[in-house]
């Protein structure tokens, strides 16, 4: 089975912002977000296909992260067993691995320090709201049998920090010749 291009209705290209939540760490997160200087970094959207297998999605996602120089972490996920139980279907666990995964940009996730030693760097939290969901869904055209695919939806891809579109100190070649005048 090959991955397939989805119809425009199933591409879910409209951006969705996440809702504001309250938690114990909200005051800390708000203070760090205020200290951060936002920059509008609108990157390309995550690849849109109907992925037939988890390894196909994983390879496309890894290539996307490498070219855009962004990093995401899994915030929430649901297993295929949960999906099978809720929808009374029998999806293959090896093929789909997870039925739902919520990805968040790493600088959007705040985690308190777990160590007790001295830290020489602050947290990487910037309050970035970039996120997207990967969902296993039954899709079908008119008068066709439903086929299950992994589909990207609910994406917000405006980052408030630099990515591969910007150059930093580590991007300069180390073997450059210096011209002294």
PDB file of C-alpha atoms in Angstrom:
ATOM      1  CA  UNK A   1       0.000   0.000   0.000  1.00  0.00           C
ATOM      2  CA  UNK A   2       1.310   3.400  -0.925  1.00  0.00           C
ATOM      3  CA  UNK A   3       0.682   6.727   0.749  1.00  0.00           C
ATOM      4  CA  UNK A   4      -1.852   8.732  -1.173  1.00  0.00           C
ATOM      5  CA  UNK A   5      -2.493  12.387  -1.854  1.00  0.00           C
ATOM      6  CA  UNK A   6      -5.586  13.537  -0.011  1.00  0.00           C
ATOM      7  CA  UNK A   7      -8.405  15.656  -1.375  1.00  0.00           C
ATOM      8  CA  UNK A   8      -8.308  19.353  -0.454  1.00  0.00           C
ATOM      9  CA  UNK A   9     -11.052  18.815   2.137  1.00  0.00           C
ATOM     10  CA  UNK A  10      -8.896  16.295   3.997  1.00  0.00           C
ATOM     11  CA  UNK A  11      -5.722  18.396   3.994  1.00  0.00           C
ATOM     12  CA  UNK A  12      -6.930  20.443   6.998  1.00  0.00           C
ATOM     13  CA  UNK A  13      -4.836  23.467   5.988  1.00  0.00           C
ATOM     14  CA  UNK A  14      -6.679  26.057   8.093  1.00  0.00           C
ATOM     15  CA  UNK A  15      -4.576  26.891  11.116  1.00  0.00           C
ATOM     16  CA  UNK A  16      -5.994  26.243  14.552  1.00  0.00           C
ATOM     17  CA  UNK A  17      -4.778  28.038  17.672  1.00  0.00           C
ATOM     18  CA  UNK A  18      -4.765  26.169  20.948  1.00  0.00           C
ATOM     19  CA  UNK A  19      -6.910  27.240  23.866  1.00  0.00           C
ATOM     20  CA  UNK A  20      -5.509  28.916  26.976  1.00  0.00           C
ATOM     21  CA  UNK A  21      -5.276  26.654  29.986  1.00  0.00           C
ATOM     22  CA  UNK A  22      -4.593  27.289  33.629  1.00  0.00           C
ATOM     23  CA  UNK A  23      -2.095  25.270  35.675  1.00  0.00           C
ATOM     24  CA  UNK A  24       0.360  25.495  38.572  1.00  0.00           C
ATOM     25  CA  UNK A  25       3.162  26.541  36.213  1.00  0.00           C
ATOM     26  CA  UNK A  26       1.150  29.187  34.349  1.00  0.00           C
ATOM     27  CA  UNK A  27       2.683  32.174  36.226  1.00  0.00           C
ATOM     28  CA  UNK A  28       6.206  30.858  35.531  1.00  0.00           C
ATOM     29  CA  UNK A  29       5.398  30.205  31.882  1.00  0.00           C
ATOM     30  CA  UNK A  30       3.820  33.646  31.456  1.00  0.00           C
ATOM     31  CA  UNK A  31       6.883  35.355  32.974  1.00  0.00           C
ATOM     32  CA  UNK A  32       9.246  33.443  30.655  1.00  0.00           C
ATOM     33  CA  UNK A  33       7.072  34.154  27.622  1.00  0.00           C
ATOM     34  CA  UNK A  34       7.092  37.891  28.466  1.00  0.00           C
ATOM     35  CA  UNK A  35      10.895  37.858  28.692  1.00  0.00           C
ATOM     36  CA  UNK A  36      11.131  36.238  25.241  1.00  0.00           C
ATOM     37  CA  UNK A  37      11.262  38.473  22.160  1.00  0.00           C
ATOM     38  CA  UNK A  38       8.825  36.982  19.664  1.00  0.00           C
ATOM     39  CA  UNK A  39       9.702  36.678  16.027  1.00  0.00           C
ATOM     40  CA  UNK A  40       7.202  35.573  13.423  1.00  0.00           C
ATOM     41  CA  UNK A  41       8.658  32.446  11.863  1.00  0.00           C
ATOM     42  CA  UNK A  42       6.026  30.997   9.556  1.00  0.00           C
ATOM     43  CA  UNK A  43       7.405  27.668   8.300  1.00  0.00           C
ATOM     44  CA  UNK A  44       6.049  25.242   5.734  1.00  0.00           C
ATOM     45  CA  UNK A  45       3.250  22.977   6.956  1.00  0.00           C
ATOM     46  CA  UNK A  46       3.865  19.383   7.966  1.00  0.00           C
ATOM     47  CA  UNK A  47       3.636  16.907   5.028  1.00  0.00           C
ATOM     48  CA  UNK A  48       0.040  16.205   4.020  1.00  0.00           C
ATOM     49  CA  UNK A  49      -0.631  12.699   2.778  1.00  0.00           C
ATOM     50  CA  UNK A  50      -2.758   9.793   3.813  1.00  0.00           C
ATOM     51  CA  UNK A  51       0.026   7.726   5.378  1.00  0.00           C
ATOM     52  CA  UNK A  52      -0.650   3.987   5.236  1.00  0.00           C
ATOM     53  CA  UNK A  53       1.972   2.943   7.784  1.00  0.00           C
ATOM     54  CA  UNK A  54       3.663   4.465  10.824  1.00  0.00           C
ATOM     55  CA  UNK A  55       7.199   4.060   9.353  1.00  0.00           C
ATOM     56  CA  UNK A  56       6.128   6.092   6.277  1.00  0.00           C
ATOM     57  CA  UNK A  57       4.867   8.901   8.527  1.00  0.00           C
ATOM     58  CA  UNK A  58       7.958   8.711  10.713  1.00  0.00           C
ATOM     59  CA  UNK A  59      10.326   9.007   7.729  1.00  0.00           C
ATOM     60  CA  UNK A  60       8.395  11.976   6.266  1.00  0.00           C
ATOM     61  CA  UNK A  61       8.240  13.691   9.670  1.00  0.00           C
ATOM     62  CA  UNK A  62      11.970  13.170  10.347  1.00  0.00           C
ATOM     63  CA  UNK A  63      12.814  14.635   6.929  1.00  0.00           C
ATOM     64  CA  UNK A  64      10.531  17.624   7.631  1.00  0.00           C
ATOM     65  CA  UNK A  65      12.160  18.273  11.025  1.00  0.00           C
ATOM     66  CA  UNK A  66      15.634  17.993   9.531  1.00  0.00           C
ATOM     67  CA  UNK A  67      14.990  20.395   6.633  1.00  0.00           C
ATOM     68  CA  UNK A  68      13.091  22.950   8.729  1.00  0.00           C
ATOM     69  CA  UNK A  69      15.409  22.489  11.738  1.00  0.00           C
ATOM     70  CA  UNK A  70      12.525  22.235  14.166  1.00  0.00           C
ATOM     71  CA  UNK A  71      11.971  19.779  16.983  1.00  0.00           C
ATOM     72  CA  UNK A  72       8.661  18.510  18.305  1.00  0.00           C
ATOM     73  CA  UNK A  73       7.772  16.297  21.215  1.00  0.00           C
ATOM     74  CA  UNK A  74       4.770  14.099  21.803  1.00  0.00           C
ATOM     75  CA  UNK A  75       2.402  15.658  24.312  1.00  0.00           C
ATOM     76  CA  UNK A  76      -0.487  13.181  24.186  1.00  0.00           C
ATOM     77  CA  UNK A  77      -1.138   9.935  22.355  1.00  0.00           C
ATOM     78  CA  UNK A  78      -3.745   7.188  22.077  1.00  0.00           C
ATOM     79  CA  UNK A  79      -2.925   3.630  21.204  1.00  0.00           C
ATOM     80  CA  UNK A  80      -4.412   1.583  18.404  1.00  0.00           C
ATOM     81  CA  UNK A  81      -6.078  -0.679  20.999  1.00  0.00           C
ATOM     82  CA  UNK A  82      -8.093   2.304  22.279  1.00  0.00           C
ATOM     83  CA  UNK A  83      -9.128   3.208  18.725  1.00  0.00           C
ATOM     84  CA  UNK A  84     -10.121  -0.384  17.943  1.00  0.00           C
ATOM     85  CA  UNK A  85     -12.184  -0.590  21.120  1.00  0.00           C
ATOM     86  CA  UNK A  86     -13.944   2.773  20.609  1.00  0.00           C
ATOM     87  CA  UNK A  87     -14.678   2.353  16.889  1.00  0.00           C
ATOM     88  CA  UNK A  88     -15.220  -1.415  16.780  1.00  0.00           C
ATOM     89  CA  UNK A  89     -12.574  -1.977  14.098  1.00  0.00           C
ATOM     90  CA  UNK A  90      -9.448  -4.099  13.965  1.00  0.00           C
ATOM     91  CA  UNK A  91      -6.485  -1.936  12.919  1.00  0.00           C
ATOM     92  CA  UNK A  92      -3.065  -3.531  12.827  1.00  0.00           C
ATOM     93  CA  UNK A  93      -0.837  -2.274  15.676  1.00  0.00           C
ATOM     94  CA  UNK A  94       2.372  -2.837  13.727  1.00  0.00           C
ATOM     95  CA  UNK A  95       1.061  -0.804  10.821  1.00  0.00           C
ATOM     96  CA  UNK A  96      -0.357   2.188  12.700  1.00  0.00           C
ATOM     97  CA  UNK A  97       1.440   2.103  16.100  1.00  0.00           C
ATOM     98  CA  UNK A  98      -0.655   5.000  17.513  1.00  0.00           C
ATOM     99  CA  UNK A  99      -4.122   6.160  16.511  1.00  0.00           C
ATOM    100  CA  UNK A 100      -3.699   9.742  17.771  1.00  0.00           C
ATOM    101  CA  UNK A 101      -0.587  11.796  18.576  1.00  0.00           C
ATOM    102  CA  UNK A 102      -0.411  15.452  19.621  1.00  0.00           C
ATOM    103  CA  UNK A 103       2.929  17.055  18.701  1.00  0.00           C
ATOM    104  CA  UNK A 104       4.131  20.311  20.279  1.00  0.00           C
ATOM    105  CA  UNK A 105       7.131  22.425  19.374  1.00  0.00           C
ATOM    106  CA  UNK A 106       9.771  21.754  22.050  1.00  0.00           C
ATOM    107  CA  UNK A 107      10.131  25.421  23.150  1.00  0.00           C
ATOM    108  CA  UNK A 108       6.379  25.387  23.884  1.00  0.00           C
ATOM    109  CA  UNK A 109       6.647  22.748  26.602  1.00  0.00           C
ATOM    110  CA  UNK A 110       7.688  23.840  30.086  1.00  0.00           C
ATOM    111  CA  UNK A 111       9.239  21.273  32.385  1.00  0.00           C
ATOM    112  CA  UNK A 112      10.639  21.987  35.811  1.00  0.00           C
ATOM    113  CA  UNK A 113      14.229  20.946  36.430  1.00  0.00           C
ATOM    114  CA  UNK A 114      14.574  17.414  37.777  1.00  0.00           C
ATOM    115  CA  UNK A 115      18.224  17.717  38.782  1.00  0.00           C
ATOM    116  CA  UNK A 116      19.719  19.178  41.911  1.00  0.00           C
ATOM    117  CA  UNK A 117      23.016  20.449  40.505  1.00  0.00           C
ATOM    118  CA  UNK A 118      23.980  23.835  39.131  1.00  0.00           C
ATOM    119  CA  UNK A 119      22.495  24.747  35.810  1.00  0.00           C
ATOM    120  CA  UNK A 120      24.388  27.037  33.494  1.00  0.00           C
ATOM    121  CA  UNK A 121      21.535  27.487  31.037  1.00  0.00           C
ATOM    122  CA  UNK A 122      17.964  28.563  31.510  1.00  0.00           C
ATOM    123  CA  UNK A 123      14.950  26.703  30.196  1.00  0.00           C
ATOM    124  CA  UNK A 124      14.323  26.682  26.469  1.00  0.00           C
ATOM    125  CA  UNK A 125      10.700  27.770  26.983  1.00  0.00           C
ATOM    126  CA  UNK A 126       9.545  30.538  24.637  1.00  0.00           C
ATOM    127  CA  UNK A 127       5.778  30.050  24.753  1.00  0.00           C
ATOM    128  CA  UNK A 128       5.741  28.881  21.128  1.00  0.00           C
ATOM    129  CA  UNK A 129       2.222  27.798  20.198  1.00  0.00           C
ATOM    130  CA  UNK A 130       3.144  25.689  17.162  1.00  0.00           C
ATOM    131  CA  UNK A 131       1.458  22.295  17.298  1.00  0.00           C
ATOM    132  CA  UNK A 132      -0.356  19.683  15.250  1.00  0.00           C
ATOM    133  CA  UNK A 133      -2.190  16.388  15.621  1.00  0.00           C
ATOM    134  CA  UNK A 134      -1.705  13.145  13.736  1.00  0.00           C
ATOM    135  CA  UNK A 135      -4.864  11.072  13.697  1.00  0.00           C
ATOM    136  CA  UNK A 136      -5.789   7.672  12.348  1.00  0.00           C
ATOM    137  CA  UNK A 137      -8.975   8.147  10.368  1.00  0.00           C
ATOM    138  CA  UNK A 138     -11.164   6.164   8.027  1.00  0.00           C
ATOM    139  CA  UNK A 139     -11.346   8.078   4.751  1.00  0.00           C
ATOM    140  CA  UNK A 140     -13.269   7.246   1.614  1.00  0.00           C
ATOM    141  CA  UNK A 141     -14.527   8.761  -1.593  1.00  0.00           C
ATOM    142  CA  UNK A 142     -18.172   8.517  -2.615  1.00  0.00           C
ATOM    143  CA  UNK A 143     -19.338   4.897  -2.970  1.00  0.00           C
ATOM    144  CA  UNK A 144     -15.987   3.464  -1.847  1.00  0.00           C
ATOM    145  CA  UNK A 145     -15.045   1.357   1.122  1.00  0.00           C
ATOM    146  CA  UNK A 146     -13.398   3.261   3.960  1.00  0.00           C
ATOM    147  CA  UNK A 147      -9.624   2.884   4.273  1.00  0.00           C
ATOM    148  CA  UNK A 148      -7.660   3.932   7.338  1.00  0.00           C
ATOM    149  CA  UNK A 149      -4.836   6.447   7.007  1.00  0.00           C
ATOM    150  CA  UNK A 150      -2.734   8.625   9.303  1.00  0.00           C
ATOM    151  CA  UNK A 151      -3.745  12.245   8.633  1.00  0.00           C
ATOM    152  CA  UNK A 152      -2.261  15.540   9.924  1.00  0.00           C
ATOM    153  CA  UNK A 153      -4.821  17.986  11.310  1.00  0.00           C
ATOM    154  CA  UNK A 154      -5.250  20.943  13.715  1.00  0.00           C
ATOM    155  CA  UNK A 155      -1.906  22.462  12.772  1.00  0.00           C
ATOM    156  CA  UNK A 156      -0.639  25.861  13.875  1.00  0.00           C
ATOM    157  CA  UNK A 157       2.769  26.461  12.300  1.00  0.00           C
ATOM    158  CA  UNK A 158       3.722  29.995  13.342  1.00  0.00           C
ATOM    159  CA  UNK A 159       6.786  29.625  15.575  1.00  0.00           C
ATOM    160  CA  UNK A 160       8.027  32.468  17.790  1.00  0.00           C
ATOM    161  CA  UNK A 161      11.691  31.427  17.642  1.00  0.00           C
ATOM    162  CA  UNK A 162      14.243  30.924  14.851  1.00  0.00           C
ATOM    163  CA  UNK A 163      14.551  27.686  12.907  1.00  0.00           C
ATOM    164  CA  UNK A 164      16.457  26.603   9.816  1.00  0.00           C
ATOM    165  CA  UNK A 165      15.332  29.735   8.000  1.00  0.00           C
ATOM    166  CA  UNK A 166      17.778  31.754  10.108  1.00  0.00           C
ATOM    167  CA  UNK A 167      21.522  31.393  10.548  1.00  0.00           C
ATOM    168  CA  UNK A 168      23.343  31.293  13.856  1.00  0.00           C
ATOM    169  CA  UNK A 169      26.943  31.093  15.018  1.00  0.00           C
ATOM    170  CA  UNK A 170      27.020  27.309  14.589  1.00  0.00           C
ATOM    171  CA  UNK A 171      26.074  27.664  10.916  1.00  0.00           C
ATOM    172  CA  UNK A 172      29.295  29.376   9.837  1.00  0.00           C
ATOM    173  CA  UNK A 173      31.850  27.107   8.163  1.00  0.00           C
ATOM    174  CA  UNK A 174      34.774  26.194  10.400  1.00  0.00           C
ATOM    175  CA  UNK A 175      37.331  25.984   7.602  1.00  0.00           C
ATOM    176  CA  UNK A 176      36.763  29.438   6.137  1.00  0.00           C
ATOM    177  CA  UNK A 177      39.771  31.496   5.111  1.00  0.00           C
ATOM    178  CA  UNK A 178      40.200  34.849   6.800  1.00  0.00           C
ATOM    179  CA  UNK A 179      41.265  37.809   4.738  1.00  0.00           C
ATOM    180  CA  UNK A 180      43.450  40.211   6.706  1.00  0.00           C
ATOM    181  CA  UNK A 181      43.898  43.673   5.255  1.00  0.00           C
TER     182      UNK A 181
END
